[in-house]
Short mmCIF file of C-alpha atoms in Angstrom, two decimals:
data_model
loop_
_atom_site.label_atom_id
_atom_site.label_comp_id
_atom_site.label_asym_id
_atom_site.label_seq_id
_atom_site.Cartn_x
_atom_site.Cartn_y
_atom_site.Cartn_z
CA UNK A 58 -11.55 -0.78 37.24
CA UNK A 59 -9.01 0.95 34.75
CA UNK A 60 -10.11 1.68 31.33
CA UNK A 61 -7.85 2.16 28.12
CA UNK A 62 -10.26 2.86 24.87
CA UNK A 63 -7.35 2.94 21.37
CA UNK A 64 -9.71 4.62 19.30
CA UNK A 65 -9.49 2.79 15.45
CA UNK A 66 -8.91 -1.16 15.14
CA UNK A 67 -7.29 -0.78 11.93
CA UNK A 68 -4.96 2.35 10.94
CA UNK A 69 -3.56 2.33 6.96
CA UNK A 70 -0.73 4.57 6.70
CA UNK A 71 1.55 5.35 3.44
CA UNK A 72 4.89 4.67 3.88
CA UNK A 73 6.85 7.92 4.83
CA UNK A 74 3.67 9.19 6.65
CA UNK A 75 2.56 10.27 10.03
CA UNK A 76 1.50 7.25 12.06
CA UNK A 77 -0.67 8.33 14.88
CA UNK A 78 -2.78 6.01 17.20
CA UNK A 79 -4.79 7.59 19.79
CA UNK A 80 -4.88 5.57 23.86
CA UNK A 81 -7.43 7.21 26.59
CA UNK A 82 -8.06 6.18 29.72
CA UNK A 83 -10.12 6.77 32.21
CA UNK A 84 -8.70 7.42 35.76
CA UNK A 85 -8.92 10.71 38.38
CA UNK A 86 -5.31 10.02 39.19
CA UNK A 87 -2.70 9.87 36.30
CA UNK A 88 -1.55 5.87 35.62
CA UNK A 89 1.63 4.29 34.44
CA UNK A 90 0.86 4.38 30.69
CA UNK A 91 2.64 1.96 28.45
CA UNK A 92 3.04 1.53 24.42
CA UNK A 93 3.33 -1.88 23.04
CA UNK A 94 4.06 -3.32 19.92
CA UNK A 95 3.37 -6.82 18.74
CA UNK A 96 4.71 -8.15 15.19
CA UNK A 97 2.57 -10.61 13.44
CA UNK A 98 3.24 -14.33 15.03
CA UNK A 99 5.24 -12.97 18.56
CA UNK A 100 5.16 -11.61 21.80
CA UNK A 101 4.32 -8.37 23.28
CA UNK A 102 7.42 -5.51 23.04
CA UNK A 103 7.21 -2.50 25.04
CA UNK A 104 7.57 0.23 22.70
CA UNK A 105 7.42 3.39 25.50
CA UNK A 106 6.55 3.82 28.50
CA UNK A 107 5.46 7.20 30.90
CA UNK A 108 5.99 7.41 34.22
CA UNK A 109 5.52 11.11 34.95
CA UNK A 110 8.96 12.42 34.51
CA UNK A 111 8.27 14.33 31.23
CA UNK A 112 4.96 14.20 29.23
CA UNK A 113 6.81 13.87 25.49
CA UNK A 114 8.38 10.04 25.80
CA UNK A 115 10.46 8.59 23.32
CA UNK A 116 10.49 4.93 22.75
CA UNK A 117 12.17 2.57 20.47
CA UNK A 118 12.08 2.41 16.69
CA UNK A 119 11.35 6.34 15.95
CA UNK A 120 8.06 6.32 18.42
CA UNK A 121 7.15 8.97 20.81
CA UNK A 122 4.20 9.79 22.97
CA UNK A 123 2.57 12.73 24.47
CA UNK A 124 0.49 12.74 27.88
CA UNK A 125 -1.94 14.92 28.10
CA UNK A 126 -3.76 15.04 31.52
CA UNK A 127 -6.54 17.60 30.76
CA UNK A 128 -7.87 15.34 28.00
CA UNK A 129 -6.36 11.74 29.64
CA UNK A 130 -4.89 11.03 26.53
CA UNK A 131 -1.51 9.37 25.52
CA UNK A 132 -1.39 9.16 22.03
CA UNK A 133 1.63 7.07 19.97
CA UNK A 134 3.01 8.72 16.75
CA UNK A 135 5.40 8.21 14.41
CA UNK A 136 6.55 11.57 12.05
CA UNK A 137 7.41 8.58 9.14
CA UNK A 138 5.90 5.52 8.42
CA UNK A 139 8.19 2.58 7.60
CA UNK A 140 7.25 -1.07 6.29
CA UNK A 141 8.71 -2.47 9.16
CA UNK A 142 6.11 -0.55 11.48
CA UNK A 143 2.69 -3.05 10.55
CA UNK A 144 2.08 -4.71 13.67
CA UNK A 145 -0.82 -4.33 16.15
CA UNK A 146 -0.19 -1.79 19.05
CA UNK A 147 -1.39 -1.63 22.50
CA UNK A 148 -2.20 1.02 25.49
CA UNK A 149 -1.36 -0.30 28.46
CA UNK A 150 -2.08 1.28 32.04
CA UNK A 151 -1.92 0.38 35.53
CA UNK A 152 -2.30 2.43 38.82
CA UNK A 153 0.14 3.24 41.05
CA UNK A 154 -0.96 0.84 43.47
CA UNK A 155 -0.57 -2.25 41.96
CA UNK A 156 1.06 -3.79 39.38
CA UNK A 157 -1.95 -5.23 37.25
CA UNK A 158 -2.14 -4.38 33.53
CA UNK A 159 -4.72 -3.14 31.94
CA UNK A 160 -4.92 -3.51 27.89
CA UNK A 161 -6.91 -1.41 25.49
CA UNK A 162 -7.98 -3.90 22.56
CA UNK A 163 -5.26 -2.82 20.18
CA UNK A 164 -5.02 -1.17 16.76
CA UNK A 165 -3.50 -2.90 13.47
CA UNK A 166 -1.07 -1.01 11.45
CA UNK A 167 -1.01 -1.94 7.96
CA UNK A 168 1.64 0.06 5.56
CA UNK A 169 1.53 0.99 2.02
CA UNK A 170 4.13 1.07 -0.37
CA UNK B 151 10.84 -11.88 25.35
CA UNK B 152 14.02 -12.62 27.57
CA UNK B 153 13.04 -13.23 31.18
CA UNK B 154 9.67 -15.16 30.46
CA UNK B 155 9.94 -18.60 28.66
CA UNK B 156 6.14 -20.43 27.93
CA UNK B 157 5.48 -24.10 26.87
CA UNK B 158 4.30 -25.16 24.99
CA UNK B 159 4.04 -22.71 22.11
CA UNK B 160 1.54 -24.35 19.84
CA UNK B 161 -1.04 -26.88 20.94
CA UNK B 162 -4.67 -27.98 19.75
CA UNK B 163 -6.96 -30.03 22.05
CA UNK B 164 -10.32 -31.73 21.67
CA UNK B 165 -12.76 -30.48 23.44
CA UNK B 166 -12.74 -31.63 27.30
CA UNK B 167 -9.30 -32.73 27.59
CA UNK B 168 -7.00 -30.82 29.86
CA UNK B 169 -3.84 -29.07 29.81
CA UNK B 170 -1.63 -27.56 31.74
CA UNK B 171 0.54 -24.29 30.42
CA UNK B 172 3.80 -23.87 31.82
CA UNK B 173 5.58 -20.41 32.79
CA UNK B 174 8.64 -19.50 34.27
CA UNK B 175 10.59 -16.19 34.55
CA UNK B 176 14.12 -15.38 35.72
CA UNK B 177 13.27 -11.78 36.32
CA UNK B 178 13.25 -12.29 40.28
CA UNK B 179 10.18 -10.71 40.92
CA UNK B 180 7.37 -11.76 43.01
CA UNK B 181 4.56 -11.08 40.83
CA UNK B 182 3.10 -13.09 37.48
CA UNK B 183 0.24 -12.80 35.39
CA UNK B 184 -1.57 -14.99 32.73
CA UNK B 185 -3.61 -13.46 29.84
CA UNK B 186 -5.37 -14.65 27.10
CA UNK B 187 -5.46 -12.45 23.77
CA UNK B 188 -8.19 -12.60 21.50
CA UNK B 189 -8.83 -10.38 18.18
CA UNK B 190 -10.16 -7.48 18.82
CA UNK B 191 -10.74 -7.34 22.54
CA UNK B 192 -6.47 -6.82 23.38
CA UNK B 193 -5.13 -8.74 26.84
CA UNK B 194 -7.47 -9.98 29.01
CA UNK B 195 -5.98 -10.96 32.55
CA UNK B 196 -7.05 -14.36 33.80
CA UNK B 197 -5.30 -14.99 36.90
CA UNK B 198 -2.34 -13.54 38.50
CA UNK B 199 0.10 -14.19 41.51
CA UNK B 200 1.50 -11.06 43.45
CA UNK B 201 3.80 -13.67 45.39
CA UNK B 202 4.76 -17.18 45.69
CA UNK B 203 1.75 -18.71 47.40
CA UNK B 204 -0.70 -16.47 47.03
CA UNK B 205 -3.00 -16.21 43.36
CA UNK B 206 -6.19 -14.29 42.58
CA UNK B 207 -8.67 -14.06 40.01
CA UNK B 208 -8.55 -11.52 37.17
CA UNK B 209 -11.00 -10.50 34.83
CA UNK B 210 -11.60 -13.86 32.94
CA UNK B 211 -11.06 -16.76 34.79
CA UNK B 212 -13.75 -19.08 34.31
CA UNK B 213 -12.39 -22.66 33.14
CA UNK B 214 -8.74 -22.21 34.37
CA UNK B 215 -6.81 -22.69 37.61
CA UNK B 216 -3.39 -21.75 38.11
CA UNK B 217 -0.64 -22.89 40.51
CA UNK B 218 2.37 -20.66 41.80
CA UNK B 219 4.32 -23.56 42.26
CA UNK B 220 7.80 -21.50 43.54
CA UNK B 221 9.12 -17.64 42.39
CA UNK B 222 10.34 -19.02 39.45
CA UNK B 223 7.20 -20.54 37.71
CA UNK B 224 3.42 -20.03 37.48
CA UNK B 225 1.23 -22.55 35.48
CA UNK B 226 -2.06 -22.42 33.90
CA UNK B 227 -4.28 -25.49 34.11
CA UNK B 228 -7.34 -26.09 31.82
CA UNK B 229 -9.19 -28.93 32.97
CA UNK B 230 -12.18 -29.32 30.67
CA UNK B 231 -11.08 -27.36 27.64
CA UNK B 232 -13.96 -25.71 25.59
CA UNK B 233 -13.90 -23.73 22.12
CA UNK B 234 -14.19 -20.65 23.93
CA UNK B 235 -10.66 -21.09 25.02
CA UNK B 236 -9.14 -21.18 21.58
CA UNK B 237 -6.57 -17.82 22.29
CA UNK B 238 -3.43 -17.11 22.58
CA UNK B 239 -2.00 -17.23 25.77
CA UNK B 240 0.74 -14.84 27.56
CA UNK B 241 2.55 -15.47 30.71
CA UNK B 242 4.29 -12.10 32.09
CA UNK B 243 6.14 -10.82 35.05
CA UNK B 244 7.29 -6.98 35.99
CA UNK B 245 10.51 -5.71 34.66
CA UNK B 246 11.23 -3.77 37.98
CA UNK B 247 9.30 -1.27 39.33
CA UNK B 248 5.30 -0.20 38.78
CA UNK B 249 6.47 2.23 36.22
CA UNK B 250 9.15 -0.03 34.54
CA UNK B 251 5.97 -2.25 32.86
CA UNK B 252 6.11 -5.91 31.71
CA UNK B 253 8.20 -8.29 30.17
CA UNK B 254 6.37 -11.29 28.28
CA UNK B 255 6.73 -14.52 27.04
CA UNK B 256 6.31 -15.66 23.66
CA UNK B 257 2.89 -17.00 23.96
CA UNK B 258 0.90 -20.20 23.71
CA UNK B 259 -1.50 -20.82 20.49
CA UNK B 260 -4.18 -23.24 21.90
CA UNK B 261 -6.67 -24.36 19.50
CA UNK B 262 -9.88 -26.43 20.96
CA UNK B 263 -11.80 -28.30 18.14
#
């Protein structure tokens, strides 16, 4: 079975500064990897998505991603913090075979003024 | 969450009564998955239906059934709720393609007391 480990259930950032969250997963064939964000009290927004077309993705809201195959990595970053940014965020992966989801178990992003 | 509308959204039972969640999606696609999120472990898949008529088990499905009852709409069925099942519940359906990802609904908050 598919593996995503978000390393860090909680992340405090200053506002203006680098947000980073760190997704690995666990595959010998590169996935479909996925970014999502989820404010406090809604539903699940994808944020980014890579689907092997280029390994720097940008997504919505200032986000980007980098794959890395050599250390299965697709870490989420954000160059500047804003208060609108706290939420919880989730890697997401599936194989190319199917079209199940797999979820890593999310990291809260609290900012400070 | 356009494409993926969930009743209801809030609901507490007593423990052993029954419910049924409802789903439906207007994305057209054959495929529709239930989830249940719980702090700290992410999205855990419960059950999931690649096509109308068909439904499998995901990774925690113990104490729900689920019904694909056309390609429109997928429900989720607790029959003897426990404690354990107090969660947050997401109903979710493909926005295209393997690589595209998901598109969700808004959840379901079900408290068991």
């Amino acid at each position: 079975a598919q593996s995503v480990t978000q390393l860090g259930s909680h992340v405090s950032v200053s506002e203006g500064a680098l947000v980073l969250l760190r997704c690995n997963y666990s595959s010998s064939v590169p996935p479909y990897l996925f970014w999502y964000v989820q404010y406090p009290n809604q539903g699940l927004q994808l944020l980014l998505k890579y689907t092997s077309a280029a390994t720097l993705v940008k997504g919505i809201n200032g986000f980007e991603a980098e794959f890395k195959k050599s250390e299965t990595s697709f870490h989420l970053t954000k160059p500047s913090a804003h208060m609108s940014d706290a939420a919880e965020y989730f890697c997401a992966v599936n194989q190319k075979e199917d079209y199940k989801l797999s979820f890593g178990a999310g990291t809260t992003v609290t900012v400070r003024a | 969450n356009a494409g993926v509308t969930q009743t209801p959204k809030f609901q507490v039972l007593k423990t052993g009564q029954s419910m049924t969640l409802q789903c439906a999606q207007d994305m057209n696609h054959n495929s529709m998955y239930w989830y249940r999120q719980d702090p700290g472990m992410g999205l855990r898949l419960i059950y999931y239906s690649a096509s109308e008529g068909t439904t499998d088990k995901g990774e925690v499905p113990n104490g729900y059934n689920v019904s694909r009852l056309n390609k429109r709409e997928f429900s989720l069925r607790l029959e003897s709720a426990a404690p354990s099942q107090t969660s947050v519940y997401f109903c979710a359906t493909p926005l295209g393609t393997r690589a595209a990802g998901y598109t969700f609904g808004s959840g379901t908050r079900l408290t068991v007391v």
